[in-house]
Amino acid sequence: MLNQALQAFGQGDLAGAEALLIRLWQQQPASAVAALQGQVLRAAGRWADAIAWFERALEADPSDARPLIAMGQIQRQRGDQQAAQGCFEQVVLQAGLALAFAPDQPLRLLELGLAYAELEQPADAIAALEAALTADPQLVEAHRSLATLLHQQGRLGEAAEHQAALARLEPHALGPRIEAALALHRGGDAEGGLRQLEALLGEAPQDSHLREAFLFAASTAGAAWLERRRAVGLAHWQSLGYGIDAAVSAGLPATPRSPLRVGLLTAELGNHPVAHFLESLLRHHNRTRLQLELIETQPRWEERNRSLRALAHHALLLPQADLAARRALIRERGYQVIVETSGFTTASGLPLLAERLAPVQCHWVGFHASTHLPTLDWFIADAALLPPELEPQFSERIWRLPRPWAAYTPPHDLPQAASVPAAEPLVFGSCNQVAKLGPETLAYWAAALRAVPQAQLLVKHRHTADPQVRARITGALEAAGVDPARVRFEGWAAHWADHMAAYNRIDLALDATPWSSATTAFEALAMGTPLVAIRGNTFAGRMSTAVLAGFGEPGWIAHTPEAFAAIARELTADLPALRAGRAERQRRALAGPLFDGADLARALGEALEGMAGEASGSFS
């Protein structure tokens, strides 16, 4: 019966799993039964009940501290950081005492590692989990947690080793093989990752998680994958039972009322780059015309989450229940428009919209390609980002704002732009994620570095901690005639302000392709650092183009390596003047539309009203 409950839980049948576990508990009150019941109730959003069952699990088996870790995670979801900290510290204490008497207990070492991870002590967590695997190399949970932690630390090669171990230990499981393919994508080998995902699709075309992984990876890979992506996207929704007929309004009220009730369906409301753009709308929307509510698809416990929630009329945190229950909660709110911000990214609410939950459903800001979802009506962009010739790439209709499609709200501690001493060498730089730095990007960079032979290159991202990533980048540049001694790498800074201050050491920011700069383009200009952009032929490849159009510098946009190199050479020809203009460029950027949250909120509010009006035939 426990296996039946596990199967029901895995299929999203929370009520069925709960009923089975209650019967099983009455017959055999074991720790494993209570712990699974706690997970089921936690997924349903019934946190108090979940904690009660985790407490029963601890009573049944005090030696297993994992229910205590789960209780701490729930307390964090509730916003009670002190209680959460207490749970994790208790696990560390208990595991430490047990290990003092017998140091080679793999489960105690696993618990210690999991608790250290929750306490944000990654070095201690990694050490404990590695010790657990030394004691038991087949401990699946330790491999999985280590893969996650090492990825977060930028150690992609080591993370891949644990993904490979998971694939060996779970040969019939798709998850580790999907993660191995995505690891290639994150490391900058988009083609290799996509080929692996394509092969897996041949084996398991029915797996929705696999299709979503492919759709995300292909969204960044340029025009060559457009047709395959479209086919997989359409098949994805049809296989889930949502064909073109799903786009019908399903009897929802279509008459707009004022203020317009808008639901912002998001997974990014915290320390996430997209939150900088969401804040512009939340902080500046016209409350007499828009009733803006948040629909959060996952709990986040950052302080930024609480501060952004306070800017909305209402915030709904969806429980991790089945789709029907989550949809019912959204329908109860009576939204006239739902704005989705995640696409095929982590914790996305996109599948919820496969059934129509509002007369108008649209996407804005968080994704960079068509979702191919029949019930998504609009994709919000601007003229530079999505010109008419790119419209056939989308199943959604395109609503173009009369200004840049996004506005960045930087935190209050944005550093002042400052020039480095005149004697310092010229520096090209990129803070783009390594996934964007594939062969096409490096060919553009090599052209610029050959054209400006005195320039050094700074590549700043946490994944450059991985030696294989560094070797791939320097190897490609060396093959293109660039001395590897000109290239240096930096990881992420501990604080956002320190990360931003690094732009003061970069004279010229370099774009990427076919997945162009977005957040990093805004950030470079916010620090007065000019950006040489690459104009691609997809939404993902046009984001930097749209940013520079909004900044008023279309002359900094290239579409060939030769043009890219020529712009870089021209901009750096007078290095003292370039550096002297940094503060003025920062002032100009921050005063312009790219950072004008009020103007963005006005334009976006008018767009949402227009969509609602079109859906009903009129709006007053």
PDB file of C-alpha atoms in Angstrom, residues 70 110 124 137 142 170 267 272 280 300 313 315 373 380 416 432 435 439-440 481 486 493 510 565 568 594:
ATOM      1  CA  ALA A  70      11.161  19.044   6.169  1.00  0.00           C
ATOM      2  CA  LEU A 110      23.527  12.804   4.609  1.00  0.00           C
ATOM      3  CA  ASP A 124      30.280  22.170   5.009  1.00  0.00           C
ATOM      4  CA  PRO A 137      28.706   5.277  -2.812  1.00  0.00           C
ATOM      5  CA  ALA A 142      23.565  12.355  -1.537  1.00  0.00           C
ATOM      6  CA  GLU A 170      18.724   4.722 -11.609  1.00  0.00           C
ATOM      7  CA  ALA A 267       7.861  31.939 -10.037  1.00  0.00           C
ATOM      8  CA  HIS A 272      15.876  36.521  -9.336  1.00  0.00           C
ATOM      9  CA  SER A 280       8.791  48.258 -12.114  1.00  0.00           C
ATOM     10  CA  ARG A 300      10.301  32.012  -1.689  1.00  0.00           C
ATOM     11  CA  HIS A 313      -3.318  44.290  -3.992  1.00  0.00           C
ATOM     12  CA  ALA A 315      -0.805  37.717  -3.074  1.00  0.00           C
ATOM     13  CA  LEU A 373       0.193  27.124 -25.915  1.00  0.00           C
ATOM     14  CA  ILE A 380       4.281  41.303 -25.080  1.00  0.00           C
ATOM     15  CA  GLN A 416      28.453  55.078  -8.822  1.00  0.00           C
ATOM     16  CA  ASN A 432      26.584  36.662 -19.238  1.00  0.00           C
ATOM     17  CA  ALA A 435      25.366  28.861 -21.267  1.00  0.00           C
ATOM     18  CA  PRO A 439      30.982  28.759 -30.529  1.00  0.00           C
ATOM     19  CA  GLU A 440      29.033  31.524 -32.309  1.00  0.00           C
ATOM     20  CA  GLY A 481      44.063  33.477 -32.972  1.00  0.00           C
ATOM     21  CA  ARG A 486      44.669  37.736 -22.535  1.00  0.00           C
ATOM     22  CA  ALA A 493      30.546  38.401  -6.066  1.00  0.00           C
ATOM     23  CA  LEU A 510      30.432  42.115 -25.204  1.00  0.00           C
ATOM     24  CA  ALA A 565      34.913  44.013 -34.400  1.00  0.00           C
ATOM     25  CA  ALA A 568      34.592  47.561 -30.741  1.00  0.00           C
ATOM     26  CA  LEU A 594      15.205  51.489 -19.736  1.00  0.00           C
TER      27      LEU A 594
END
